[in-house]
Amino acid sequence: MAEFKPAGSMYEWFDQRLGIDKFVKVMMTEYWIPKNINFLWAMGVLLTVMFTLLVVSGIFLLMYYKPDINMAFDSVNYTIMQEVAYGWLFRHIHAVGASVVFLIIYIHMFTGIYYGSYKKGREMIWISGMLLFMLFSAEGFSGYMLPWGQMSYWAAYVITEIFGGIPLIGGDLVVWIRGNFYVADATLTRFFMLHVLLIPLAILGAIVFHFYSLRFPHVNNEAGEFFDFDEEAEKYLAGDKKNSKVVPFWPVFLSKDFFVLGFFLLFFFYLVFFHYSFAMDPINFDKADGLKTPAHIYPEWYFLWSYEVLRGWFFEIAGISGKSLGLIAFGFANAIFLVMPWLDRSPMVKPANQRPYFKYWFWLMIADLMVLTEFGKLPPTGPNAWVGFGASLTFLVLFIALPFITKAEAKKVGGK
Amino acid sequence: MMMDESRRGFIGKAFGAVAAVGGVASLIAMKKTWDPLPSVMSAGFTTVDVSGLEANKLEIAVWRGKPIFILKYTEDMKPTDGRSVKVGDHYYSVMVGLCTHLGCIPGYENDRKMFKCACHGGEYSADGRQTFGPPPRPLDIPPFKIDGVTLVLGEEGPEYKAMMAKAGGA
């Protein structure tokens, strides 16, 4: 063991044992962030804060929630909402938070796509980010089921039924996942476990990994410029703060994040106090009934686009049933973003508006996602079904075309 | 020296083997913990007296938590070979009332004599064959046995076996 001198102060005593000085340097005061990044780069900090809010409000809900099909509905809608002082507050923070966290994830994701932050050396950041997106989806879905309302029940029914589409083992797999032949008590209790323990643990691990993977290629910037972080950091430390292209995370950069966070939290609590109902479907205030399907089932807004891709295929093509086509397209839609770094074959790291072809692709993709989201909520009949089919097909075509578009772009730019 | 190397290698392999056996065993235990409980597996029979049913009015029984559609045919409804079943003097459709697309419960429209699933627009004829939309196959037929005028759901009777034999050939 190293030799310890008597400490002159409490701070020194801890510093000798835990290396606080060094830790603060590595994590905060000498963690370098580029100067030219805009408010869209604050989404990571927003998400960290949102996750914390969800964990804390979740802990308070956990004290009164009962994971039992006979008690779950009342424990939420009566005990937490009526009896527990401020129970409504924690429920609304949790419900609105679950919805808003997806809004921020999408902004975070599309910022990454717009500025090419998934490319050249940043692949692991992108992949760990998409892993987080999938974990958050599983977390959101498993939590949605817990209040045991009609929409919760049928969402769970339909989503678990999707696994039935897997060849050979599908039918048995569905029963295994549910722990019964239908969505029952066993399903509720295991989803409860997933929602409050296993998935949050996995999310925490993935967040740590996401931050870690960021340390090597460093944060991208608005211009997509590559520079030597060590050199710029030296300039900063030598006092040439003006010419250095970087600032320390703490306190300089975070002050900007806090500014964005301040605005965000005003918006968030405005929703929590005055517009919480957007995160609560009226159908979910009917208790779950396994023998009565609501006339029209749809997921929360953040899953509508992939839901529409799933149901957009309503007829047979080349002998493959609409159901199978939908499942294949759904699988494709959920996995394709993961391989973005390899679909984009242009080496250019530039914001989309400076890329001759990619800019059209990007905005088309956003527009298509909006159409899918809009029509995902409408009943899939008549012309709606055709719009849904068209938008689902467009989604697939866009991603299949991406490697060719970006290859052509690389050629064009290279020839300049 | 050779001796030491091979001893270490052996200990390494032995440790790996023990760990692998333990790993596989715990995976099996975890898989089985998620299996449906014995009480769930054994709660499998439902009996329905079909003699009192009204023609062209859908009766919904519950078997293994699933809705079972029982539809008595009117005089002018034609029975389908392999999908309609005769109990007493009347023909019936007996089907699991879950859309084969994603498991919603279709509703029955008496006037048009068809089932329509509101969720994704799937449509079925009165005998459960898919006629429109994404459903990939007709409504499933639950195992049943005819006992006089009662239907025993969960047991495979001769009529059910005959139906399944036809479906297998199709």
Coordinates of C-alpha atoms in Angstrom, one line a residue:
Chain A
M1 CA 0.0 0.0 0.0
A2 CA 1.1 3.5 -0.7
E3 CA 2.3 5.6 2.1
F4 CA -0.3 8.0 3.5
K5 CA 0.7 11.3 5.1
P6 CA -1.6 12.8 7.7
A7 CA -4.2 14.8 5.9
G8 CA -4.4 18.5 6.5
S9 CA -8.2 18.7 5.8
M10 CA -11.2 16.5 5.2
Y11 CA -10.9 17.1 1.5
E12 CA -7.3 16.0 1.5
W13 CA -8.2 12.9 3.5
F14 CA -10.8 11.8 0.8
D15 CA -8.5 12.9 -2.1
Q16 CA -5.8 10.6 -0.8
R17 CA -8.1 7.6 -0.7
L18 CA -10.4 8.3 -3.7
G19 CA -8.4 10.5 -6.0
I20 CA -11.1 13.1 -6.2
D21 CA -8.9 15.7 -7.9
K22 CA -8.0 13.3 -10.8
F23 CA -11.6 12.1 -11.1
V24 CA -13.0 15.6 -11.4
K25 CA -10.3 16.4 -14.0
V26 CA -11.1 13.3 -16.2
M27 CA -14.8 13.5 -15.9
M28 CA -15.4 17.3 -15.8
T29 CA -12.8 20.0 -15.9
E30 CA -10.5 18.4 -18.5
Y31 CA -13.2 16.5 -20.5
W32 CA -13.0 18.6 -23.8
I33 CA -16.0 19.6 -25.8
P34 CA -15.9 21.4 -29.2
K35 CA -17.0 25.0 -29.1
N36 CA -19.1 25.1 -32.2
I37 CA -22.1 22.9 -31.2
N38 CA -25.6 24.2 -31.0
F39 CA -28.5 23.5 -28.6
L40 CA -29.2 20.1 -30.3
W41 CA -26.2 18.7 -28.6
A42 CA -27.8 19.3 -25.2
M43 CA -30.2 16.4 -25.7
G44 CA -27.8 13.9 -24.1
V45 CA -27.9 15.9 -20.8
L46 CA -31.6 16.3 -21.2
L47 CA -32.0 12.5 -21.5
T48 CA -29.8 11.9 -18.5
V49 CA -32.0 14.2 -16.4
M50 CA -35.2 12.6 -17.8
F51 CA -34.0 9.2 -16.9
T52 CA -33.3 10.3 -13.4
L53 CA -36.7 11.9 -13.1
L54 CA -38.3 8.6 -14.4
V55 CA -36.3 6.5 -11.9
V56 CA -37.2 8.8 -8.9
S57 CA -40.9 9.1 -9.8
G58 CA -41.0 5.3 -10.5
I59 CA -39.6 4.6 -7.0
F60 CA -42.5 6.6 -5.5
L61 CA -45.1 4.8 -7.7
L62 CA -43.5 1.5 -6.8
M63 CA -44.5 2.0 -3.1
Y64 CA -48.2 1.8 -3.9
Y65 CA -48.5 -0.1 -7.1
K66 CA -49.7 -3.8 -6.9
P67 CA -48.6 -6.1 -9.7
D68 CA -51.7 -8.4 -9.6
I69 CA -54.4 -8.4 -12.2
N70 CA -57.2 -7.9 -9.6
M71 CA -55.5 -5.0 -7.8
A72 CA -53.3 -3.3 -10.4
F73 CA -56.0 -1.1 -12.0
D74 CA -57.3 0.2 -8.7
S75 CA -53.8 0.6 -7.1
V76 CA -53.1 3.1 -9.9
N77 CA -56.4 4.7 -10.6
Y78 CA -57.7 4.8 -7.0
T79 CA -54.8 4.5 -4.5
I80 CA -52.1 6.5 -6.3
M81 CA -54.4 9.0 -8.0
Q82 CA -56.9 9.6 -5.1
E83 CA -55.4 8.5 -1.8
V84 CA -51.7 9.1 -1.9
A85 CA -50.8 12.7 -1.3
Y86 CA -49.2 13.9 -4.5
G87 CA -49.5 10.4 -6.0
W88 CA -51.0 12.1 -9.1
L89 CA -47.9 14.2 -9.4
F90 CA -45.5 11.2 -9.5
R91 CA -47.8 9.4 -11.9
H92 CA -48.0 12.4 -14.3
I93 CA -44.3 13.0 -14.1
H94 CA -43.8 9.3 -14.9
A95 CA -46.3 9.1 -17.7
V96 CA -45.4 12.4 -19.4
G97 CA -41.7 11.7 -18.8
A98 CA -42.1 8.3 -20.6
S99 CA -43.6 10.1 -23.6
V100 CA -41.3 13.1 -23.6
V101 CA -38.2 11.0 -23.2
F102 CA -39.0 9.5 -26.6
L103 CA -39.4 12.9 -28.2
I104 CA -35.9 13.8 -26.9
I105 CA -34.4 10.5 -28.0
Y106 CA -35.8 11.1 -31.6
I107 CA -34.3 14.6 -31.7
H108 CA -31.0 13.2 -30.4
M109 CA -31.1 10.4 -33.0
F110 CA -32.0 12.6 -35.9
T111 CA -29.4 15.3 -34.9
G112 CA -26.8 12.5 -35.1
I113 CA -28.1 11.5 -38.6
Y114 CA -28.2 15.1 -39.8
Y115 CA -24.7 16.0 -38.7
G116 CA -23.2 12.6 -39.6
S117 CA -22.2 11.8 -36.1
Y118 CA -22.5 8.1 -36.6
K119 CA -19.6 8.0 -39.1
K120 CA -15.9 7.3 -39.1
G121 CA -14.8 6.3 -35.6
R122 CA -18.2 7.1 -34.0
E123 CA -19.9 3.8 -34.9
M124 CA -19.8 2.5 -31.4
I125 CA -21.5 5.7 -30.1
W126 CA -24.2 5.2 -32.6
I127 CA -24.7 1.5 -31.9
S128 CA -24.8 1.9 -28.2
G129 CA -27.3 4.7 -28.7
M130 CA -29.5 2.5 -30.8
L131 CA -29.2 -0.2 -28.2
L132 CA -30.4 2.4 -25.6
F133 CA -33.3 3.2 -27.9
M134 CA -34.3 -0.5 -28.1
L135 CA -34.0 -0.8 -24.3
F136 CA -36.1 2.3 -23.8
S137 CA -38.7 0.9 -26.1
A138 CA -38.9 -2.3 -24.1
E139 CA -39.0 -0.3 -20.9
G140 CA -41.8 2.0 -22.2
F141 CA -43.8 -1.0 -23.5
S142 CA -43.4 -3.1 -20.3
G143 CA -44.4 -0.1 -18.2
Y144 CA -47.4 0.7 -20.4
M145 CA -48.9 -2.6 -19.5
L146 CA -48.8 -2.2 -15.7
P147 CA -51.9 -0.1 -15.1
W148 CA -53.9 -3.0 -16.6
G149 CA -56.3 -0.8 -18.6
Q150 CA -57.9 -1.9 -21.9
M151 CA -55.3 -0.3 -24.1
S152 CA -52.4 -1.7 -21.9
Y153 CA -53.9 -5.2 -22.1
W154 CA -54.4 -5.2 -25.9
A155 CA -51.1 -3.5 -26.6
A156 CA -49.5 -6.4 -24.6
Y157 CA -51.6 -8.9 -26.4
V158 CA -50.8 -7.6 -29.9
I159 CA -47.1 -7.1 -29.3
T160 CA -46.6 -10.5 -27.7
E161 CA -48.5 -12.0 -30.6
I162 CA -45.9 -10.6 -33.0
F163 CA -43.5 -13.3 -31.7
G164 CA -46.0 -15.9 -33.1
G165 CA -44.8 -14.8 -36.6
I166 CA -41.5 -16.5 -36.0
P167 CA -41.4 -19.8 -38.0
L168 CA -41.8 -23.1 -36.2
I169 CA -41.4 -22.0 -32.6
G170 CA -43.7 -18.9 -32.8
G171 CA -46.8 -20.4 -31.1
D172 CA -44.9 -21.9 -28.2
L173 CA -42.8 -18.8 -27.8
V174 CA -45.9 -16.6 -27.4
V175 CA -47.2 -19.0 -24.6
W176 CA -43.7 -19.0 -23.0
I177 CA -43.4 -15.2 -23.0
R178 CA -46.9 -14.8 -21.6
G179 CA -46.6 -17.6 -19.1
N180 CA -50.2 -18.5 -20.1
F181 CA -52.3 -19.0 -23.2
Y182 CA -53.4 -15.4 -23.0
V183 CA -52.1 -12.2 -21.4
A184 CA -52.7 -13.1 -17.7
D185 CA -51.4 -12.6 -14.2
A186 CA -48.1 -14.3 -15.0
T187 CA -47.6 -11.9 -17.9
L188 CA -48.2 -8.9 -15.6
T189 CA -45.9 -10.0 -12.9
R190 CA -43.0 -10.8 -15.3
F191 CA -43.4 -7.5 -17.1
F192 CA -43.4 -5.8 -13.8
M193 CA -40.1 -7.4 -13.0
L194 CA -38.7 -6.4 -16.4
H195 CA -39.9 -2.8 -16.0
V196 CA -38.6 -2.1 -12.5
L197 CA -35.5 -4.2 -12.4
L198 CA -33.9 -6.0 -15.3
I199 CA -34.4 -3.4 -18.1
P200 CA -33.5 -0.4 -15.9
L201 CA -30.3 -2.2 -14.9
A202 CA -29.5 -2.9 -18.6
I203 CA -30.3 0.8 -19.4
L204 CA -27.9 2.0 -16.7
G205 CA -25.1 -0.3 -18.1
A206 CA -25.8 0.9 -21.7
I207 CA -25.8 4.6 -20.6
V208 CA -22.3 4.1 -19.0
F209 CA -21.1 2.3 -22.2
H210 CA -22.6 5.1 -24.4
F211 CA -20.7 7.8 -22.5
Y212 CA -17.5 5.7 -22.5
S213 CA -17.6 5.1 -26.2
L214 CA -17.9 8.9 -26.7
R215 CA -14.5 9.5 -25.0
F216 CA -12.3 8.2 -27.8
P217 CA -13.6 9.8 -31.0
H218 CA -15.0 12.8 -29.0
V219 CA -18.1 14.8 -29.7
N220 CA -18.8 15.8 -33.3
N221 CA -19.4 19.4 -34.1
E222 CA -21.7 21.6 -36.2
A223 CA -19.2 21.7 -39.1
G224 CA -18.2 18.0 -39.0
E225 CA -14.6 19.3 -38.6
F226 CA -11.8 16.9 -37.5
F227 CA -9.2 18.3 -35.2
D228 CA -6.7 17.2 -32.6
F229 CA -8.3 17.4 -29.2
D230 CA -5.1 17.1 -27.3
E231 CA -3.5 20.0 -29.2
E232 CA -6.6 22.2 -28.7
A233 CA -6.8 21.2 -25.0
E234 CA -3.1 22.3 -24.6
K235 CA -3.9 25.7 -26.1
Y236 CA -6.8 26.1 -23.7
L237 CA -4.8 25.0 -20.6
A238 CA -2.0 27.4 -21.7
G239 CA -4.5 30.2 -21.5
D240 CA -5.2 30.7 -25.2
K241 CA -8.9 30.1 -24.7
K242 CA -9.9 32.3 -27.6
N243 CA -8.0 30.3 -30.3
S244 CA -8.7 26.9 -28.8
K245 CA -11.5 25.0 -30.4
V246 CA -12.5 23.3 -27.2
V247 CA -14.0 24.1 -23.8
P248 CA -14.1 22.0 -20.7
F249 CA -17.3 20.1 -20.0
W250 CA -17.5 21.6 -16.6
P251 CA -18.1 24.4 -15.9
V252 CA -18.1 26.0 -19.4
F253 CA -20.0 23.7 -21.6
L254 CA -22.6 22.5 -19.0
S255 CA -23.6 26.1 -18.4
K256 CA -25.0 26.0 -22.0
D257 CA -26.6 22.7 -21.4
F258 CA -28.2 23.9 -18.2
F259 CA -29.7 26.8 -20.2
V260 CA -31.4 24.5 -22.6
L261 CA -32.3 22.2 -19.7
G262 CA -34.0 25.1 -18.0
F263 CA -36.3 25.8 -21.0
F264 CA -36.9 22.1 -21.4
L265 CA -38.0 21.6 -17.9
L266 CA -40.4 24.6 -18.1
F267 CA -42.0 22.8 -21.1
F268 CA -41.9 19.5 -19.3
F269 CA -43.6 20.7 -16.2
Y270 CA -46.1 22.7 -18.2
L271 CA -47.1 19.4 -19.7
V272 CA -47.1 17.6 -16.4
F273 CA -49.4 20.2 -14.7
F274 CA -51.6 21.3 -17.6
H275 CA -51.5 18.8 -20.4
Y276 CA -50.8 15.4 -18.8
S277 CA -53.8 13.9 -20.5
F278 CA -52.0 13.6 -23.9
A279 CA -49.9 10.8 -22.3
M280 CA -53.0 9.0 -21.0
D281 CA -55.4 7.3 -23.5
P282 CA -59.0 7.5 -22.3
I283 CA -59.5 3.8 -23.3
N284 CA -56.9 2.9 -20.6
F285 CA -59.3 4.1 -17.9
D286 CA -61.4 1.0 -18.7
K287 CA -60.1 -2.0 -16.8
A288 CA -58.5 -4.7 -19.0
D289 CA -61.0 -7.2 -20.5
G290 CA -59.6 -10.1 -22.3
L291 CA -62.9 -10.8 -24.0
K292 CA -63.6 -7.3 -25.5
T293 CA -61.2 -5.6 -27.9
P294 CA -61.5 -1.8 -28.2
A295 CA -62.8 -0.8 -31.6
H296 CA -59.4 0.7 -32.5
I297 CA -56.1 -0.2 -31.1
Y298 CA -53.0 2.0 -31.5
P299 CA -49.8 2.4 -29.5
E300 CA -48.5 5.6 -27.9
W301 CA -47.4 8.2 -30.4
Y302 CA -43.7 7.2 -30.4
F303 CA -44.4 3.7 -31.7
L304 CA -46.9 4.7 -34.3
W305 CA -44.4 4.9 -37.2
S306 CA -43.2 1.3 -36.7
Y307 CA -46.8 0.2 -35.9
E308 CA -47.8 1.6 -39.3
V309 CA -45.0 -0.3 -41.0
L310 CA -46.2 -3.4 -39.4
R311 CA -49.8 -3.1 -40.5
G312 CA -49.3 -1.2 -43.7
W313 CA -49.2 -4.5 -45.7
F314 CA -52.7 -5.7 -46.0
F315 CA -52.6 -7.9 -49.0
E316 CA -50.6 -10.9 -50.3
I317 CA -47.6 -10.3 -52.6
A318 CA -46.0 -13.2 -54.4
G319 CA -47.7 -15.7 -52.1
I320 CA -46.4 -14.1 -48.9
S321 CA -49.2 -13.2 -46.6
G322 CA -49.8 -9.6 -45.6
K323 CA -49.0 -10.6 -42.0
S324 CA -45.6 -12.0 -42.9
L325 CA -44.8 -9.0 -45.1
G326 CA -45.7 -6.7 -42.2
L327 CA -43.6 -8.6 -39.8
I328 CA -40.6 -8.6 -42.1
A329 CA -41.0 -4.9 -42.8
F330 CA -41.4 -4.3 -39.0
G331 CA -38.2 -6.2 -38.3
F332 CA -36.4 -4.3 -41.0
A333 CA -37.6 -0.9 -39.7
N334 CA -36.5 -1.7 -36.2
A335 CA -33.1 -3.0 -37.1
I336 CA -32.1 -0.8 -40.1
F337 CA -31.1 2.3 -38.1
L338 CA -28.5 0.1 -36.3
V339 CA -26.4 -0.3 -39.4
M340 CA -26.7 3.4 -40.5
P341 CA -22.9 3.8 -40.3
W342 CA -22.5 1.2 -43.0
L343 CA -25.4 2.2 -45.2
D344 CA -24.0 5.7 -45.6
R345 CA -21.0 5.1 -47.9
S346 CA -20.0 8.7 -48.3
P347 CA -16.9 9.5 -46.1
M348 CA -18.1 13.1 -45.8
V349 CA -18.8 14.2 -42.3
K350 CA -20.9 17.3 -42.9
P351 CA -24.3 18.6 -41.9
A352 CA -26.9 17.3 -44.3
N353 CA -27.5 20.7 -45.9
Q354 CA -24.0 20.7 -47.2
R355 CA -24.3 17.2 -48.8
P356 CA -25.7 17.3 -52.4
Y357 CA -27.9 14.2 -52.3
F358 CA -28.1 13.2 -48.6
K359 CA -30.1 16.4 -47.8
Y360 CA -33.0 15.2 -49.9
W361 CA -32.8 11.7 -48.5
F362 CA -32.8 13.1 -44.9
W363 CA -35.8 15.3 -45.2
L364 CA -37.7 12.7 -47.3
M365 CA -37.1 10.2 -44.5
I366 CA -38.3 12.6 -41.8
A367 CA -41.4 13.4 -43.9
D368 CA -42.1 9.7 -44.4
L369 CA -41.8 9.1 -40.7
M370 CA -44.3 11.8 -40.0
V371 CA -46.8 10.4 -42.5
L372 CA -46.3 6.9 -40.9
T373 CA -46.9 8.4 -37.5
E374 CA -50.0 10.3 -38.6
F375 CA -51.6 7.4 -40.3
G376 CA -50.6 4.9 -37.6
K377 CA -53.2 6.5 -35.4
L378 CA -56.0 6.4 -38.0
P379 CA -58.2 3.4 -38.7
P380 CA -56.5 1.4 -41.5
T381 CA -59.4 1.3 -43.8
G382 CA -60.1 2.6 -47.3
P383 CA -57.6 5.2 -48.6
N384 CA -55.8 5.2 -45.2
A385 CA -54.7 1.6 -45.8
W386 CA -53.2 2.7 -49.2
V387 CA -51.4 5.7 -47.7
G388 CA -50.0 3.4 -45.0
F389 CA -48.9 0.9 -47.6
G390 CA -47.2 3.6 -49.7
A391 CA -45.4 5.2 -46.7
S392 CA -44.3 1.7 -45.4
L393 CA -42.9 0.9 -48.9
T394 CA -41.3 4.3 -49.1
F395 CA -39.5 3.7 -45.8
L396 CA -38.0 0.4 -47.1
V397 CA -37.0 1.9 -50.4
L398 CA -35.3 4.9 -48.8
F399 CA -33.1 2.7 -46.7
I400 CA -32.3 0.3 -49.5
A401 CA -31.4 3.2 -51.7
L402 CA -29.2 4.9 -49.1
P403 CA -25.9 3.1 -50.0
F404 CA -26.4 4.0 -53.7
I405 CA -27.3 7.6 -53.0
T406 CA -24.3 8.1 -50.7
K407 CA -21.9 6.3 -53.0
A408 CA -23.0 8.6 -55.9
E409 CA -22.6 11.5 -53.6
A410 CA -19.0 10.5 -52.6
K411 CA -18.2 10.3 -56.3
K412 CA -19.6 13.7 -57.1
V413 CA -17.9 15.4 -54.3
G414 CA -14.6 13.6 -54.9
G415 CA -14.7 14.8 -58.5
K416 CA -14.9 18.4 -57.5
Chain B
M1 CA 8.2 -27.6 -17.9
M2 CA 6.1 -29.6 -20.4
M3 CA 4.4 -31.2 -17.4
D4 CA 3.4 -27.9 -15.9
E5 CA 2.0 -26.6 -19.2
S6 CA -0.2 -29.6 -19.6
R7 CA -1.3 -29.6 -16.0
R8 CA -2.4 -26.0 -16.4
G9 CA -4.1 -26.8 -19.6
F10 CA -5.9 -29.6 -18.0
I11 CA -7.1 -27.6 -15.0
G12 CA -8.2 -24.9 -17.4
K13 CA -10.2 -27.3 -19.5
A14 CA -11.7 -29.0 -16.4
F15 CA -12.7 -25.6 -15.0
G16 CA -14.2 -24.6 -18.4
A17 CA -16.2 -27.9 -18.5
V18 CA -17.6 -27.5 -15.0
A19 CA -18.6 -23.9 -15.8
A20 CA -20.2 -24.9 -19.1
V21 CA -22.3 -27.6 -17.4
G22 CA -23.4 -25.1 -14.7
G23 CA -24.1 -22.4 -17.3
V24 CA -26.3 -24.7 -19.4
A25 CA -28.1 -26.1 -16.3
S26 CA -28.9 -22.6 -15.1
L27 CA -30.2 -21.5 -18.5
I28 CA -32.5 -24.5 -18.5
A29 CA -33.7 -23.6 -15.0
M30 CA -34.3 -20.0 -16.1
K31 CA -36.2 -21.1 -19.2
K32 CA -38.4 -23.4 -17.2
T33 CA -39.1 -20.8 -14.6
W34 CA -40.8 -18.8 -17.3
D35 CA -42.9 -21.7 -18.6
P36 CA -46.6 -21.6 -17.8
L37 CA -47.4 -23.1 -14.4
P38 CA -48.9 -26.6 -14.1
S39 CA -52.2 -25.1 -12.8
V40 CA -52.4 -23.0 -16.0
M41 CA -51.7 -26.1 -18.2
S42 CA -54.3 -28.2 -16.5
A43 CA -57.2 -25.7 -16.6
G44 CA -58.2 -26.8 -20.0
F45 CA -61.8 -27.8 -20.4
T46 CA -65.0 -25.8 -21.0
T47 CA -68.5 -27.2 -21.7
V48 CA -71.1 -25.3 -23.6
D49 CA -74.7 -26.4 -24.2
V50 CA -75.5 -25.3 -27.8
S51 CA -79.1 -26.4 -28.0
G52 CA -80.5 -23.1 -26.7
L53 CA -78.5 -20.8 -29.0
E54 CA -80.2 -18.5 -31.4
A55 CA -79.4 -18.7 -35.1
N56 CA -77.2 -16.0 -36.6
K57 CA -76.4 -14.6 -33.1
L58 CA -72.8 -15.0 -32.0
E59 CA -72.2 -16.8 -28.7
I60 CA -68.8 -16.3 -27.1
A61 CA -67.6 -19.0 -24.7
V62 CA -64.2 -18.8 -22.8
W63 CA -61.7 -21.5 -23.1
R64 CA -58.1 -21.1 -21.8
G65 CA -58.8 -17.4 -21.4
K66 CA -59.5 -17.1 -25.1
P67 CA -62.9 -16.2 -26.6
I68 CA -64.5 -19.1 -28.5
F69 CA -67.0 -18.1 -31.2
I70 CA -70.0 -20.4 -31.5
L71 CA -72.3 -19.4 -34.3
K72 CA -75.5 -21.3 -35.1
Y73 CA -76.4 -21.3 -38.8
T74 CA -79.7 -20.1 -40.1
E75 CA -81.6 -22.4 -42.6
D76 CA -80.2 -20.5 -45.6
M77 CA -76.6 -20.5 -44.5
K78 CA -74.6 -23.2 -46.3
P79 CA -72.3 -25.4 -44.1
T80 CA -68.7 -25.7 -45.3
D81 CA -67.0 -29.0 -45.4
G82 CA -64.2 -29.1 -42.9
R83 CA -65.3 -25.9 -41.1
S84 CA -68.9 -26.4 -40.0
V85 CA -69.9 -28.9 -37.5
K86 CA -73.3 -30.5 -37.0
V87 CA -74.6 -30.8 -33.4
G88 CA -78.1 -32.2 -33.2
D89 CA -80.1 -30.9 -36.2
H90 CA -78.1 -27.7 -36.8
Y91 CA -74.8 -26.6 -38.2
Y92 CA -72.4 -24.4 -36.2
S93 CA -69.1 -22.6 -36.6
V94 CA -66.8 -23.2 -33.7
M95 CA -63.7 -21.1 -33.8
V96 CA -61.1 -19.3 -31.6
G97 CA -62.3 -15.7 -31.8
L98 CA -58.9 -14.1 -32.2
C99 CA -57.9 -12.6 -35.5
T100 CA -55.1 -14.7 -37.0
H101 CA -53.2 -11.4 -37.8
L102 CA -52.4 -10.1 -34.4
G103 CA -54.9 -11.5 -32.0
C104 CA -57.7 -8.9 -31.7
I105 CA -61.3 -10.1 -31.3
P106 CA -63.3 -9.6 -34.5
G107 CA -66.9 -8.5 -34.2
Y108 CA -69.8 -10.3 -35.9
E109 CA -72.1 -8.4 -38.3
N110 CA -75.4 -10.3 -38.4
D111 CA -76.8 -8.5 -41.4
R112 CA -73.8 -9.2 -43.6
K113 CA -73.1 -12.6 -41.9
M114 CA -69.4 -11.9 -41.6
F115 CA -66.7 -11.2 -39.0
K116 CA -64.8 -7.9 -39.1
C117 CA -61.7 -7.1 -37.1
A118 CA -61.6 -3.4 -36.5
C119 CA -57.9 -3.3 -35.6
H120 CA -56.4 -3.9 -39.0
G121 CA -59.4 -4.4 -41.2
G122 CA -59.3 -8.2 -41.5
E123 CA -62.6 -9.8 -42.6
Y124 CA -63.8 -13.4 -42.3
S125 CA -66.8 -15.2 -43.6
A126 CA -69.3 -16.8 -41.2
D127 CA -67.4 -20.1 -41.2
G128 CA -64.1 -18.2 -40.4
R129 CA -62.3 -18.1 -43.7
Q130 CA -60.4 -14.9 -44.3
T131 CA -61.8 -12.8 -47.1
F132 CA -60.0 -9.5 -46.9
G133 CA -57.1 -7.8 -45.2
P134 CA -53.9 -9.0 -43.5
P135 CA -55.0 -12.2 -41.8
P136 CA -52.8 -15.0 -43.2
R137 CA -55.2 -18.0 -42.4
P138 CA -58.8 -18.7 -41.4
L139 CA -59.8 -18.5 -37.7
D140 CA -58.3 -21.4 -35.7
I141 CA -60.6 -24.2 -34.6
P142 CA -60.1 -25.2 -31.0
P143 CA -60.1 -28.9 -30.1
F144 CA -63.7 -30.0 -29.2
K145 CA -65.8 -33.0 -28.6
I146 CA -69.5 -33.3 -29.2
D147 CA -71.4 -34.9 -26.4
G148 CA -75.1 -34.9 -27.3
V149 CA -76.0 -31.2 -27.4
T150 CA -73.0 -30.1 -25.4
L151 CA -69.7 -29.0 -26.8
V152 CA -66.6 -29.9 -24.7
L153 CA -63.8 -27.5 -25.6
G154 CA -60.3 -28.8 -25.0
E155 CA -60.9 -32.5 -25.9
E156 CA -60.2 -33.9 -29.3
G157 CA -63.4 -35.7 -30.5
P158 CA -63.8 -37.7 -33.7
E159 CA -65.5 -34.7 -35.5
Y160 CA -62.6 -32.5 -34.6
K161 CA -60.1 -35.0 -35.8
A162 CA -61.9 -35.4 -39.1
M163 CA -61.8 -31.6 -39.6
M164 CA -58.1 -31.5 -38.9
A165 CA -57.4 -34.3 -41.3
K166 CA -59.2 -32.3 -44.0
A167 CA -57.3 -29.1 -43.1
G168 CA -54.0 -31.1 -43.2
G169 CA -54.8 -32.3 -46.7
A170 CA -55.7 -28.8 -48.0

